[in-house]
Short mmCIF file of C-alpha atoms and ligand atoms in Angstrom, two decimals:
data_model
loop_
_atom_site.label_atom_id
_atom_site.label_comp_id
_atom_site.label_asym_id
_atom_site.label_seq_id
_atom_site.Cartn_x
_atom_site.Cartn_y
_atom_site.Cartn_z
CA MET Z 1 -95.42 -110.44 -35.81
CA GLU Z 2 -92.40 -112.27 -34.71
CA PHE Z 3 -92.58 -115.92 -34.43
CA ASN Z 4 -91.10 -117.19 -31.27
CA ILE Z 5 -91.80 -121.38 -32.16
CA ALA Z 6 -91.58 -124.79 -29.47
CA PHE Z 7 -92.21 -127.70 -30.34
CA SER Z 8 -93.62 -130.01 -28.39
CA ALA Z 9 -95.23 -133.92 -28.40
CA THR Z 10 -99.04 -133.10 -27.31
CA ALA Z 11 -101.47 -129.77 -28.92
CA ASP Z 12 -102.54 -129.53 -24.64
CA ASP Z 13 -102.80 -126.07 -22.29
CA LEU Z 14 -104.25 -125.21 -25.83
CA GLU Z 15 -104.71 -120.31 -25.72
CA GLY Z 16 -104.93 -118.09 -28.30
CA LEU Z 17 -105.79 -120.07 -32.30
CA THR Z 18 -105.20 -123.17 -32.10
CA ILE Z 19 -104.61 -124.22 -35.89
CA LEU Z 20 -105.61 -128.34 -36.85
CA LEU Z 21 -104.72 -130.02 -40.58
CA CYS Z 22 -108.44 -131.83 -42.73
CA ALA Z 23 -107.27 -133.90 -46.40
CA GLU Z 24 -109.84 -134.02 -48.61
CA GLU Z 25 -112.91 -135.40 -47.57
CA ARG Z 26 -112.88 -134.35 -44.15
CA ALA Z 27 -110.56 -136.52 -43.09
CA LEU Z 28 -109.38 -135.36 -39.03
CA SER Z 29 -105.82 -137.47 -37.36
CA GLY Z 30 -107.26 -138.56 -34.29
CA GLU Z 31 -105.41 -136.43 -32.62
CA ALA Z 32 -107.45 -133.50 -34.66
CA ALA Z 33 -110.97 -135.01 -33.89
CA ALA Z 34 -110.79 -135.33 -30.05
CA ILE Z 35 -110.20 -132.17 -29.93
CA VAL Z 36 -112.90 -130.44 -32.47
CA PRO Z 37 -116.29 -131.24 -31.42
CA GLU Z 38 -117.92 -133.51 -34.64
CA ALA Z 39 -121.25 -132.36 -34.58
CA LEU Z 40 -120.07 -128.49 -34.43
CA PHE Z 41 -116.60 -129.52 -37.51
CA ASN Z 42 -119.73 -131.32 -39.39
CA ARG Z 43 -122.54 -128.18 -39.20
CA ALA Z 44 -119.94 -125.34 -39.86
CA ALA Z 45 -118.50 -127.31 -42.87
CA ASP Z 46 -121.69 -127.82 -44.55
CA ALA Z 47 -123.11 -124.38 -44.12
CA THR Z 48 -119.64 -123.49 -45.80
CA LYS Z 49 -118.58 -125.88 -47.66
CA PHE Z 50 -115.57 -126.32 -46.08
CA SER Z 51 -114.03 -130.81 -47.00
CA GLY Z 52 -110.58 -129.80 -47.16
CA LYS Z 53 -109.47 -129.07 -50.21
CA SER Z 54 -106.33 -127.54 -50.35
CA LEU Z 55 -105.11 -124.07 -48.37
CA SER Z 56 -108.67 -123.21 -47.89
CA THR Z 57 -109.43 -122.90 -43.85
CA LEU Z 58 -112.63 -123.15 -41.83
CA ASP Z 59 -112.61 -121.12 -38.68
CA LEU Z 60 -114.45 -121.09 -36.01
CA ILE Z 61 -115.07 -119.80 -32.64
CA ALA Z 62 -113.75 -122.32 -29.95
CA PRO Z 63 -117.12 -124.46 -28.06
CA GLU Z 64 -116.77 -124.76 -24.75
CA GLY Z 65 -114.80 -127.64 -23.27
CA VAL Z 66 -111.89 -125.95 -25.47
CA ALA Z 67 -110.12 -123.37 -24.03
CA SER Z 68 -108.50 -121.94 -27.61
CA ASP Z 69 -110.52 -118.79 -28.04
CA ARG Z 70 -110.71 -119.99 -32.14
CA LEU Z 71 -109.89 -123.45 -34.17
CA MET Z 72 -108.96 -122.88 -37.13
CA ILE Z 73 -108.85 -125.94 -39.96
CA ILE Z 74 -106.69 -125.98 -42.63
CA GLY Z 75 -107.20 -128.07 -45.88
CA LEU Z 76 -104.67 -130.34 -47.48
CA GLY Z 77 -106.41 -131.44 -50.63
CA ASP Z 78 -105.30 -134.78 -51.23
CA THR Z 79 -102.05 -135.55 -49.33
CA THR Z 80 -100.52 -138.21 -51.55
CA LYS Z 81 -100.65 -135.62 -54.82
CA MET Z 82 -98.03 -133.23 -51.41
CA LEU Z 83 -94.70 -131.48 -52.59
CA GLU Z 84 -91.99 -129.59 -50.81
CA ALA Z 85 -93.11 -127.11 -52.42
CA ASP Z 86 -96.87 -127.50 -51.07
CA TRP Z 87 -95.76 -128.25 -47.41
CA LEU Z 88 -93.77 -124.65 -47.14
CA LYS Z 89 -96.73 -122.92 -48.69
CA LEU Z 90 -99.57 -124.81 -45.92
CA GLY Z 91 -96.64 -123.30 -43.80
CA GLY Z 92 -97.14 -120.05 -45.86
CA LYS Z 93 -101.22 -120.15 -45.14
CA ILE Z 94 -100.74 -120.66 -41.53
CA GLY Z 95 -98.72 -118.31 -41.08
CA GLY Z 96 -100.66 -115.74 -42.41
CA ALA Z 97 -104.06 -117.09 -39.90
CA ILE Z 98 -101.21 -116.88 -37.03
CA VAL Z 99 -100.69 -113.02 -38.13
CA SER Z 100 -104.26 -112.04 -38.86
CA SER Z 101 -106.11 -113.62 -35.72
CA GLY Z 102 -103.54 -110.39 -33.77
CA LEU Z 103 -103.02 -113.72 -31.30
CA GLU Z 104 -100.61 -114.30 -28.91
CA ARG Z 105 -100.31 -117.51 -28.57
CA ALA Z 106 -100.63 -119.73 -31.36
CA THR Z 107 -101.38 -124.15 -31.04
CA ILE Z 108 -100.46 -126.06 -34.30
CA LEU Z 109 -101.15 -129.51 -34.76
CA LEU Z 110 -99.09 -130.63 -37.04
CA LYS Z 111 -100.33 -134.34 -37.23
CA ARG Z 112 -101.39 -135.80 -40.57
CA PRO Z 113 -104.94 -136.88 -41.58
CA ASP Z 114 -103.64 -139.97 -43.61
CA ASP Z 115 -101.99 -142.77 -41.04
CA GLN Z 116 -98.16 -141.30 -42.54
CA SER Z 117 -95.93 -139.32 -39.80
CA MET Z 118 -94.88 -136.13 -40.95
CA SER Z 119 -91.37 -136.36 -42.15
CA ILE Z 120 -88.40 -133.85 -40.89
CA GLU Z 121 -88.28 -132.01 -43.73
CA GLN Z 122 -92.35 -131.77 -44.15
CA ILE Z 123 -92.20 -130.49 -40.87
CA MET Z 124 -88.80 -127.83 -41.26
CA ASN Z 125 -91.25 -126.93 -44.55
CA VAL Z 126 -93.88 -125.89 -42.98
CA VAL Z 127 -91.82 -123.96 -40.19
CA SER Z 128 -90.38 -122.20 -43.06
CA GLY Z 129 -92.72 -120.86 -44.98
CA MET Z 130 -94.25 -119.64 -41.60
CA LYS Z 131 -91.49 -118.41 -40.68
CA LEU Z 132 -90.89 -116.57 -44.02
CA ARG Z 133 -95.19 -115.57 -44.27
CA SER Z 134 -94.24 -113.39 -40.77
CA TYR Z 135 -91.99 -111.42 -41.99
CA LYS Z 136 -92.89 -107.73 -43.09
CA PHE Z 137 -90.40 -104.56 -43.63
CA ASP Z 138 -91.57 -102.06 -41.21
CA ARG Z 139 -88.27 -100.60 -39.88
CA TYR Z 140 -89.36 -96.87 -41.47
CA LYS Z 141 -93.13 -96.54 -40.94
CA THR Z 142 -93.38 -94.28 -37.10
CA LYS Z 143 -96.74 -96.11 -36.97
CA LYS Z 144 -96.62 -99.10 -37.37
CA LYS Z 145 -99.84 -100.93 -37.15
CA ASP Z 146 -99.23 -104.50 -35.60
CA LYS Z 147 -96.85 -102.87 -32.10
CA ASP Z 148 -97.51 -104.31 -28.57
CA GLU Z 149 -99.23 -100.83 -26.94
CA ASP Z 150 -97.59 -101.58 -23.87
CA ASN Z 151 -93.77 -101.76 -25.62
CA GLU Z 152 -94.92 -100.49 -28.43
CA GLU Z 153 -92.61 -103.03 -29.63
CA THR Z 154 -93.68 -105.66 -32.92
CA LYS Z 155 -95.99 -108.33 -31.32
CA VAL Z 156 -94.84 -111.74 -30.64
CA CYS Z 157 -96.61 -114.82 -30.84
CA ASP Z 158 -95.60 -117.65 -28.96
CA VAL Z 159 -96.46 -120.76 -30.79
CA PHE Z 160 -96.26 -124.38 -29.94
CA VAL Z 161 -95.81 -127.11 -32.91
CA ALA Z 162 -96.86 -130.10 -31.75
CA VAL Z 163 -95.03 -132.98 -33.78
CA GLU Z 164 -94.61 -136.68 -33.12
CA ASP Z 165 -90.09 -136.42 -32.56
CA SER Z 166 -90.02 -132.23 -30.65
CA ALA Z 167 -86.52 -133.78 -30.11
CA ALA Z 168 -84.90 -134.31 -32.97
CA SER Z 169 -87.47 -130.54 -34.84
CA THR Z 170 -86.17 -128.77 -32.06
CA GLU Z 171 -82.62 -129.88 -32.63
CA THR Z 172 -83.13 -129.15 -36.44
CA TRP Z 173 -85.19 -126.45 -36.68
CA ALA Z 174 -81.65 -124.91 -34.68
CA ARG Z 175 -80.07 -125.19 -37.61
CA GLU Z 176 -82.58 -124.93 -40.92
CA SER Z 177 -83.97 -121.62 -39.63
CA GLY Z 178 -79.92 -120.67 -40.31
CA VAL Z 179 -81.57 -120.20 -43.60
CA ILE Z 180 -84.95 -118.42 -42.94
CA ASP Z 181 -82.11 -116.33 -41.37
CA GLY Z 182 -80.72 -115.70 -44.74
CA ALA Z 183 -83.84 -115.26 -46.90
CA ILE Z 184 -84.62 -112.05 -44.22
CA LEU Z 185 -81.26 -111.06 -44.18
CA ALA Z 186 -81.62 -110.63 -48.90
CA ARG Z 187 -84.90 -109.51 -47.61
CA ASP Z 188 -83.87 -107.10 -45.63
CA LEU Z 189 -80.98 -105.42 -47.62
CA VAL Z 190 -83.19 -104.74 -51.32
CA ASN Z 191 -85.80 -103.28 -48.96
CA GLU Z 192 -83.04 -101.36 -47.84
CA PRO Z 193 -83.19 -97.92 -49.40
CA PRO Z 194 -79.95 -97.04 -50.80
CA ASN Z 195 -79.05 -93.41 -48.22
CA VAL Z 196 -78.74 -96.23 -45.56
CA LEU Z 197 -76.90 -99.11 -48.34
CA GLY Z 198 -74.46 -97.81 -50.19
CA PRO Z 199 -70.91 -100.64 -51.14
CA VAL Z 200 -69.14 -99.40 -48.40
CA GLU Z 201 -71.98 -100.10 -45.49
CA PHE Z 202 -72.93 -103.60 -47.60
CA ALA Z 203 -69.11 -104.56 -47.85
CA ASP Z 204 -69.84 -104.03 -42.98
CA HIS Z 205 -73.42 -106.55 -43.28
CA ALA Z 206 -70.75 -108.91 -45.31
CA LYS Z 207 -68.02 -108.73 -42.40
CA ALA Z 208 -70.91 -108.92 -39.92
CA LEU Z 209 -70.72 -112.70 -41.08
CA GLU Z 210 -67.32 -113.52 -39.13
CA LYS Z 211 -69.36 -113.77 -36.64
CA LEU Z 212 -70.69 -117.21 -37.96
CA GLY Z 213 -66.83 -118.36 -39.15
CA VAL Z 214 -67.56 -117.38 -42.73
CA GLU Z 215 -63.94 -115.96 -43.46
CA VAL Z 216 -64.58 -111.55 -45.25
CA GLU Z 217 -62.09 -110.05 -47.16
CA ILE Z 218 -62.96 -106.46 -48.31
CA LEU Z 219 -61.24 -105.48 -51.43
CA ASP Z 220 -61.73 -101.29 -52.24
CA GLU Z 221 -61.51 -99.33 -55.35
CA THR Z 222 -56.97 -99.08 -55.21
CA GLU Z 223 -56.88 -102.33 -54.81
CA MET Z 224 -59.32 -103.31 -57.84
CA SER Z 225 -57.31 -101.02 -59.47
CA ASP Z 226 -53.82 -103.25 -59.10
CA LEU Z 227 -56.05 -105.47 -60.16
CA GLY Z 228 -57.80 -104.76 -64.24
CA MET Z 229 -60.79 -104.45 -63.46
CA ARG Z 230 -61.49 -101.71 -65.71
CA ALA Z 231 -64.59 -102.04 -66.59
CA PHE Z 232 -66.41 -102.94 -62.77
CA LEU Z 233 -64.74 -99.13 -62.01
CA GLY Z 234 -65.96 -97.37 -64.34
CA VAL Z 235 -70.03 -98.02 -63.54
CA GLY Z 236 -68.85 -96.64 -59.92
CA GLN Z 237 -67.01 -93.41 -61.28
CA GLY Z 238 -69.67 -91.33 -60.78
CA SER Z 239 -70.59 -91.99 -57.74
CA VAL Z 240 -69.06 -90.15 -54.43
CA ARG Z 241 -69.38 -93.40 -52.29
CA PRO Z 242 -66.73 -95.98 -53.36
CA PRO Z 243 -67.43 -99.22 -54.61
CA ARG Z 244 -66.00 -102.77 -52.50
CA LEU Z 245 -65.52 -106.09 -53.87
CA ALA Z 246 -66.57 -108.48 -51.07
CA VAL Z 247 -65.46 -111.96 -50.85
CA MET Z 248 -66.93 -114.53 -48.41
CA LYS Z 249 -64.97 -117.96 -47.97
CA TRP Z 250 -67.13 -120.66 -45.98
CA MET Z 251 -64.95 -122.93 -46.02
CA GLY Z 252 -67.27 -126.13 -44.26
CA GLY Z 253 -66.22 -129.39 -46.66
CA ALA Z 254 -63.35 -131.79 -47.16
CA LYS Z 255 -60.17 -130.12 -47.48
CA ASP Z 256 -59.64 -131.74 -50.59
CA ALA Z 257 -63.26 -130.53 -51.52
CA ASP Z 258 -64.05 -128.62 -54.83
CA THR Z 259 -65.03 -124.78 -54.25
CA LEU Z 260 -68.26 -123.25 -55.79
CA ALA Z 261 -68.30 -119.77 -56.17
CA PHE Z 262 -71.10 -117.73 -56.50
CA ILE Z 263 -71.21 -113.95 -57.58
CA GLY Z 264 -73.88 -111.05 -57.02
CA LYS Z 265 -74.45 -108.05 -58.99
CA GLY Z 266 -74.53 -105.27 -56.19
CA VAL Z 267 -75.46 -102.27 -57.24
CA VAL Z 268 -76.28 -100.19 -55.30
CA PHE Z 269 -78.52 -97.42 -56.46
CA ASP Z 270 -79.52 -98.05 -60.90
CA THR Z 271 -80.01 -94.37 -61.97
CA GLY Z 272 -78.58 -95.82 -65.40
CA GLY Z 273 -75.67 -92.97 -65.49
CA ILE Z 274 -75.64 -90.59 -68.88
CA SER Z 275 -77.91 -92.71 -70.66
CA LEU Z 276 -80.31 -91.98 -66.96
CA LYS Z 277 -83.44 -93.45 -66.80
CA PRO Z 278 -86.87 -92.10 -66.88
CA GLY Z 279 -88.04 -90.75 -63.36
CA ALA Z 280 -90.82 -92.60 -63.23
CA GLY Z 281 -90.05 -96.44 -61.18
CA MET Z 282 -86.96 -95.70 -60.67
CA GLU Z 283 -86.69 -95.91 -57.03
CA ASP Z 284 -87.23 -99.50 -57.25
CA MET Z 285 -83.55 -99.02 -58.58
CA LYS Z 286 -82.89 -100.08 -55.14
CA GLY Z 287 -82.94 -102.78 -55.61
CA ASP Z 288 -80.33 -103.56 -57.65
CA MET Z 289 -78.45 -105.47 -55.59
CA GLY Z 290 -80.51 -108.16 -55.22
CA GLY Z 291 -78.10 -110.94 -56.09
CA ALA Z 292 -75.39 -109.20 -54.03
CA ALA Z 293 -77.93 -109.60 -50.92
CA ALA Z 294 -78.90 -113.52 -52.15
CA VAL Z 295 -75.21 -114.30 -52.23
CA ILE Z 296 -74.81 -113.19 -48.86
CA GLY Z 297 -78.31 -114.18 -47.60
CA LEU Z 298 -76.61 -117.47 -48.80
CA MET Z 299 -73.64 -117.60 -47.63
CA HIS Z 300 -75.29 -116.82 -44.45
CA ALA Z 301 -77.86 -119.81 -44.54
CA LEU Z 302 -74.28 -122.07 -45.12
CA ALA Z 303 -72.66 -121.23 -42.39
CA ALA Z 304 -75.36 -121.42 -40.28
CA ARG Z 305 -76.44 -124.82 -41.13
CA LYS Z 306 -72.41 -125.39 -41.00
CA ALA Z 307 -72.40 -127.27 -44.50
CA LYS Z 308 -70.26 -129.87 -44.72
CA ALA Z 309 -69.02 -127.77 -48.32
CA ASN Z 310 -66.36 -125.24 -49.46
CA VAL Z 311 -68.13 -122.25 -51.03
CA VAL Z 312 -67.24 -118.60 -51.28
CA GLY Z 313 -68.86 -115.76 -52.76
CA LEU Z 314 -68.39 -111.97 -54.33
CA LEU Z 315 -70.41 -109.75 -53.93
CA GLY Z 316 -69.57 -107.26 -57.26
CA LEU Z 317 -70.41 -103.43 -55.77
CA VAL Z 318 -71.24 -100.01 -56.81
CA GLU Z 319 -72.64 -97.39 -57.05
CA ASN Z 320 -74.13 -96.32 -61.05
CA MET Z 321 -74.33 -92.29 -60.91
CA PRO Z 322 -74.41 -89.59 -63.58
CA ASP Z 323 -71.62 -86.71 -62.93
CA GLY Z 324 -68.83 -84.48 -64.48
CA ASN Z 325 -66.43 -88.23 -64.32
CA ALA Z 326 -69.35 -90.41 -65.02
CA GLN Z 327 -68.47 -92.65 -68.10
CA ARG Z 328 -69.91 -91.54 -71.42
CA PRO Z 329 -71.25 -93.84 -73.61
CA GLY Z 330 -68.23 -94.43 -76.43
CA ASP Z 331 -65.84 -94.86 -73.63
CA ILE Z 332 -64.13 -98.17 -73.89
CA VAL Z 333 -63.28 -99.71 -70.81
CA THR Z 334 -60.17 -103.30 -70.54
CA THR Z 335 -61.80 -105.61 -67.89
CA MET Z 336 -59.82 -108.12 -66.46
CA SER Z 337 -59.61 -110.71 -68.84
CA GLY Z 338 -57.84 -108.72 -71.63
CA GLN Z 339 -61.01 -108.01 -73.36
CA THR Z 340 -62.01 -104.77 -74.46
CA VAL Z 341 -65.78 -103.10 -73.77
CA GLU Z 342 -67.17 -100.44 -75.58
CA ILE Z 343 -69.63 -98.49 -73.57
CA ILE Z 344 -72.82 -97.59 -76.10
CA ASN Z 345 -74.84 -97.70 -72.83
CA THR Z 346 -73.71 -96.96 -69.42
CA ASP Z 347 -77.64 -98.53 -68.37
CA ALA Z 348 -76.46 -101.77 -69.45
CA GLU Z 349 -73.85 -101.61 -66.37
CA GLY Z 350 -74.37 -105.17 -64.47
CA ARG Z 351 -72.50 -107.38 -66.56
CA LEU Z 352 -69.31 -104.36 -66.68
CA VAL Z 353 -69.00 -104.77 -62.82
CA LEU Z 354 -69.87 -109.50 -62.95
CA CYS Z 355 -67.75 -109.76 -66.45
CA ASP Z 356 -64.39 -108.77 -64.14
CA VAL Z 357 -65.84 -110.16 -60.72
CA LEU Z 358 -65.96 -113.54 -62.69
CA THR Z 359 -62.64 -113.64 -64.33
CA TYR Z 360 -61.61 -112.60 -60.57
CA THR Z 361 -63.36 -115.72 -59.01
CA SER Z 362 -62.61 -118.07 -61.92
CA ARG Z 363 -59.02 -116.49 -61.61
CA GLU Z 364 -58.09 -116.75 -57.45
CA PHE Z 365 -60.22 -119.96 -56.76
CA SER Z 366 -60.67 -122.09 -60.73
CA PRO Z 367 -64.01 -123.03 -58.87
CA LYS Z 368 -66.13 -126.21 -59.90
CA PHE Z 369 -68.92 -124.06 -60.85
CA MET Z 370 -69.79 -120.35 -60.79
CA ILE Z 371 -73.42 -119.50 -60.72
CA ASN Z 372 -73.84 -115.60 -60.28
CA LEU Z 373 -76.82 -113.50 -59.71
CA ALA Z 374 -77.64 -111.18 -61.02
CA THR Z 375 -80.81 -108.11 -61.55
CA LEU Z 376 -80.04 -107.62 -64.86
CA THR Z 377 -82.39 -106.83 -67.51
CA GLY Z 378 -86.20 -105.55 -68.07
CA ALA Z 379 -86.20 -108.23 -70.73
CA ILE Z 380 -85.62 -110.97 -68.94
CA ILE Z 381 -89.27 -109.81 -66.96
CA VAL Z 382 -90.53 -109.32 -70.59
CA ALA Z 383 -89.89 -112.31 -70.26
CA LEU Z 384 -91.44 -114.12 -67.43
CA GLY Z 385 -92.51 -111.54 -65.22
CA HIS Z 386 -91.66 -112.25 -62.06
CA HIS Z 387 -92.70 -115.70 -61.89
CA LYS Z 388 -89.93 -117.64 -62.08
CA ALA Z 389 -85.56 -116.65 -62.95
CA GLY Z 390 -83.60 -117.22 -66.49
CA LEU Z 391 -81.51 -119.60 -66.12
CA TYR Z 392 -78.45 -119.48 -68.94
CA CYS Z 393 -76.44 -122.55 -68.55
CA ASN Z 394 -73.03 -123.65 -70.47
CA ASP Z 395 -73.52 -127.00 -68.33
CA ASP Z 396 -76.77 -129.61 -68.86
CA ASP Z 397 -75.91 -131.31 -65.29
CA LEU Z 398 -76.02 -128.12 -64.08
CA ALA Z 399 -78.33 -126.56 -65.52
CA LEU Z 400 -80.96 -130.12 -64.03
CA GLN Z 401 -79.22 -129.65 -60.48
CA ILE Z 402 -80.69 -126.04 -60.43
CA ALA Z 403 -84.06 -125.97 -62.43
CA GLY Z 404 -84.14 -128.91 -59.66
CA ALA Z 405 -83.65 -127.21 -57.29
CA GLY Z 406 -85.82 -124.84 -57.92
CA ARG Z 407 -89.13 -127.00 -57.84
CA ALA Z 408 -88.44 -127.84 -54.46
CA THR Z 409 -88.08 -124.50 -53.30
CA GLY Z 410 -90.46 -122.73 -55.23
CA GLU Z 411 -88.15 -120.51 -56.36
CA GLU Z 412 -88.58 -121.50 -59.73
CA VAL Z 413 -86.44 -120.74 -63.03
CA TRP Z 414 -86.61 -121.37 -67.36
CA ARG Z 415 -83.85 -121.90 -68.73
CA MET Z 416 -82.76 -119.04 -71.50
CA PRO Z 417 -81.40 -120.14 -74.92
CA LEU Z 418 -77.62 -119.02 -75.55
CA GLY Z 419 -75.46 -119.43 -79.37
CA PRO Z 420 -73.18 -117.97 -81.56
CA GLU Z 421 -75.85 -115.71 -83.30
CA TYR Z 422 -76.79 -113.89 -80.34
CA ASP Z 423 -73.01 -113.68 -79.61
CA LYS Z 424 -72.11 -111.93 -82.41
CA MET Z 425 -74.63 -109.43 -81.77
CA ILE Z 426 -72.30 -107.67 -79.87
CA ASP Z 427 -69.02 -107.58 -81.72
CA SER Z 428 -68.85 -104.26 -82.12
CA LYS Z 429 -66.73 -102.19 -84.52
CA PHE Z 430 -64.62 -99.90 -82.17
CA ALA Z 431 -63.20 -102.89 -79.99
CA ASP Z 432 -64.14 -106.32 -78.80
CA MET Z 433 -67.58 -106.27 -77.46
CA LYS Z 434 -69.90 -103.49 -77.29
CA ASN Z 435 -72.06 -103.45 -73.52
CA VAL Z 436 -75.61 -104.14 -75.99
CA GLY Z 437 -76.84 -106.45 -78.02
CA GLY Z 438 -79.42 -104.30 -79.74
CA ARG Z 439 -83.38 -103.59 -78.66
CA MET Z 440 -83.44 -107.50 -79.46
CA ALA Z 441 -82.79 -110.48 -77.14
CA GLY Z 442 -81.61 -108.37 -74.36
CA SER Z 443 -82.00 -110.92 -71.64
CA VAL Z 444 -80.15 -112.89 -74.13
CA THR Z 445 -76.80 -111.36 -75.23
CA ALA Z 446 -76.55 -109.98 -71.54
CA ALA Z 447 -75.17 -113.25 -70.95
CA GLN Z 448 -73.88 -113.90 -73.77
CA PHE Z 449 -72.13 -110.80 -72.17
CA LEU Z 450 -70.97 -112.54 -69.32
CA LYS Z 451 -70.07 -115.86 -70.98
CA ARG Z 452 -67.59 -114.17 -72.76
CA PHE Z 453 -65.52 -114.16 -69.45
CA VAL Z 454 -66.11 -117.31 -68.35
CA GLY Z 455 -63.62 -119.80 -70.35
CA ASP Z 456 -64.38 -123.06 -69.69
CA THR Z 457 -65.57 -123.29 -66.36
CA SER Z 458 -69.23 -124.69 -65.27
CA TRP Z 459 -71.02 -121.40 -65.33
CA ALA Z 460 -74.53 -120.17 -64.72
CA HIS Z 461 -75.80 -117.04 -64.30
CA LEU Z 462 -79.47 -116.52 -63.21
CA ASP Z 463 -81.82 -113.18 -63.81
CA ILE Z 464 -83.23 -112.09 -61.04
CA ALA Z 465 -84.50 -109.00 -62.44
CA GLY Z 466 -88.10 -110.10 -62.07
CA THR Z 467 -87.87 -112.56 -59.02
CA ALA Z 468 -85.30 -110.69 -56.81
CA MET Z 469 -88.16 -107.63 -56.28
CA GLY Z 470 -91.63 -106.05 -57.14
CA SER Z 471 -92.13 -109.65 -56.27
CA PRO Z 472 -95.09 -111.65 -57.07
CA GLN Z 473 -97.74 -111.79 -52.85
CA THR Z 474 -97.54 -115.64 -52.33
CA GLU Z 475 -98.46 -117.97 -49.13
CA VAL Z 476 -95.08 -117.35 -47.98
CA ASN Z 477 -93.85 -113.32 -49.60
CA LYS Z 478 -95.88 -110.13 -48.80
CA SER Z 479 -93.02 -108.70 -49.81
CA TRP Z 480 -91.94 -106.25 -52.02
CA ALA Z 481 -87.79 -107.98 -52.08
CA SER Z 482 -89.30 -112.17 -51.60
CA GLY Z 483 -85.05 -112.91 -51.33
CA TYR Z 484 -85.47 -114.70 -54.44
CA GLY Z 485 -82.29 -117.26 -54.77
CA VAL Z 486 -81.07 -117.98 -50.61
CA ARG Z 487 -83.88 -121.50 -50.61
CA LEU Z 488 -82.78 -122.37 -53.84
CA LEU Z 489 -78.59 -121.75 -53.94
CA ASP Z 490 -78.49 -123.34 -50.44
CA ARG Z 491 -80.98 -126.63 -51.62
CA LEU Z 492 -78.57 -127.07 -54.88
CA VAL Z 493 -75.32 -127.48 -52.38
CA ARG Z 494 -77.33 -129.43 -49.61
CA ASP Z 495 -78.03 -131.93 -52.44
CA ASN Z 496 -76.07 -132.04 -54.76
CA TYR Z 497 -72.76 -130.83 -52.69
CA GLU Z 498 -72.51 -131.90 -50.28
N1 LIG H 1 -81.15 -102.86 -63.27
C1 LIG H 1 -81.26 -103.00 -64.56
C2 LIG H 1 -82.03 -104.26 -64.78
C3 LIG H 1 -83.52 -104.03 -64.38
C4 LIG H 1 -85.02 -103.56 -64.43
C5 LIG H 1 -83.76 -104.91 -63.01
C6 LIG H 1 -86.06 -103.45 -64.21
C7 LIG H 1 -85.08 -104.26 -62.20
C8 LIG H 1 -86.39 -104.62 -62.72
C9 LIG H 1 -79.49 -103.06 -65.48
O1 LIG H 1 -79.40 -102.09 -65.21
C10 LIG H 1 -80.73 -101.96 -67.22
O2 LIG H 1 -80.84 -101.06 -66.94
N2 LIG H 1 -80.92 -102.73 -67.89
C11 LIG H 1 -80.72 -101.84 -68.92
C12 LIG H 1 -80.17 -102.84 -70.09
C13 LIG H 1 -80.21 -102.40 -71.41
C14 LIG H 1 -79.77 -100.49 -71.21
C15 LIG H 1 -79.79 -102.78 -72.76
C16 LIG H 1 -82.27 -102.84 -69.33
O3 LIG H 1 -82.41 -103.78 -69.29
O4 LIG H 1 -83.04 -101.93 -69.64
MN1 LIG H 2 -78.40 -100.12 -65.65
ZN1 LIG H 3 -78.87 -102.27 -63.66
#
């Protein structure tokens, strides 16, 4: 279902579904209390033991005299304890209620039961949560469940959000919805099947950001070869689909402001190459471009809300296939940095792509920091599951900023260690390093590999193998692909660099 969101100052002309908020001990705002008759509310709440606990719901058939078909009351719990991410979750809950009602009109009375007014940030979080929840990837289903019977289109619900200052909300949402659109773009790309989305097609999506004012340059195989990106190119050697490096620039900041750089692993499909993966579950490797999806989604977000920052986004786009021309275990490649790598396992390909893009980024842009995102290792899923991304960072201040943005957006990270004892594990007998460090600490040695290519630049690596795909079902995500990273990094930029 799609939501058509509009803000209004009052909740009248109620039709369809009406949603009201309720704090602990059944506290309603004055306006909500005027809509739901007290006796009915108390009787229903008694019968279902509803007290207003966080995200609990009370579903009522609207009584005589109330124009809407259904009234739903959603609990906030203790409003003094609500953090930012809780307002987002509340929005998810509201969005879910609208979707499952199947009604085509809804009104949400967004007023706090305590005597405080809702801040514009809280309102934006609620509406963002609603929109994220309404997302569904059904492009390839010919029999859609929530299609409109009349016109065969996806059902649309007109959602009226009643807030104190509707003009301010309308104006802010016009910008902020761009961030959610960025997250949804990332979800779409990760969900898209690998036959449809190859490196060239992905690069076309990057090019499409030009309409938002992003400068986009696409480097092809010859240009990458001239730059000496032998590690990156080695990964694509077995595929008939040529690799691409997409470079996106959003220069919304002051002329002399620092440039921030974001880099995404964009392996459009990872078979493992000659070190072929087992068949079971291999279809999930269409999501091995989740890092690149997050970076393109971030660039979309920043441009759409006209962020006052100078940001570059780079995508290493390639397919890892077995073939007569594919790279072999034992091959030694020279990276753009000049360092050599012995390929032990062709399935450890993400680091081979990223290392050359990191070198290119630091030479080309001398950025304030480089942050790369990658579905890099299965080992990070073993360590952290699907709830938090692994954060590796050579700069404590940057690590704190990222962790803070994670808490605010609910896209959380957990810091992981780096150190010389791990670094040693990737020394090679025949080259400067090898591309795997053995069975132990697989996600740490992958990070150590990348670290050998960042020099003195501030750098963070987010291993998002667990969070970008196969994502847990949450209030704000019911999709296989979560769009992880877009809201996190938008927040990092907004809170620290604008
Ligand atoms: N793309 C995979 C990592 C991955 C696994 C992402 C599961 C999402 C879900 C990566 O390229 C890979 O194959 N890593 C290997 C590294 C190993 C060969 C050292 C892994 O994790 O098994
Ligand atoms: Mn792999
Ligand atoms: Zn991979």
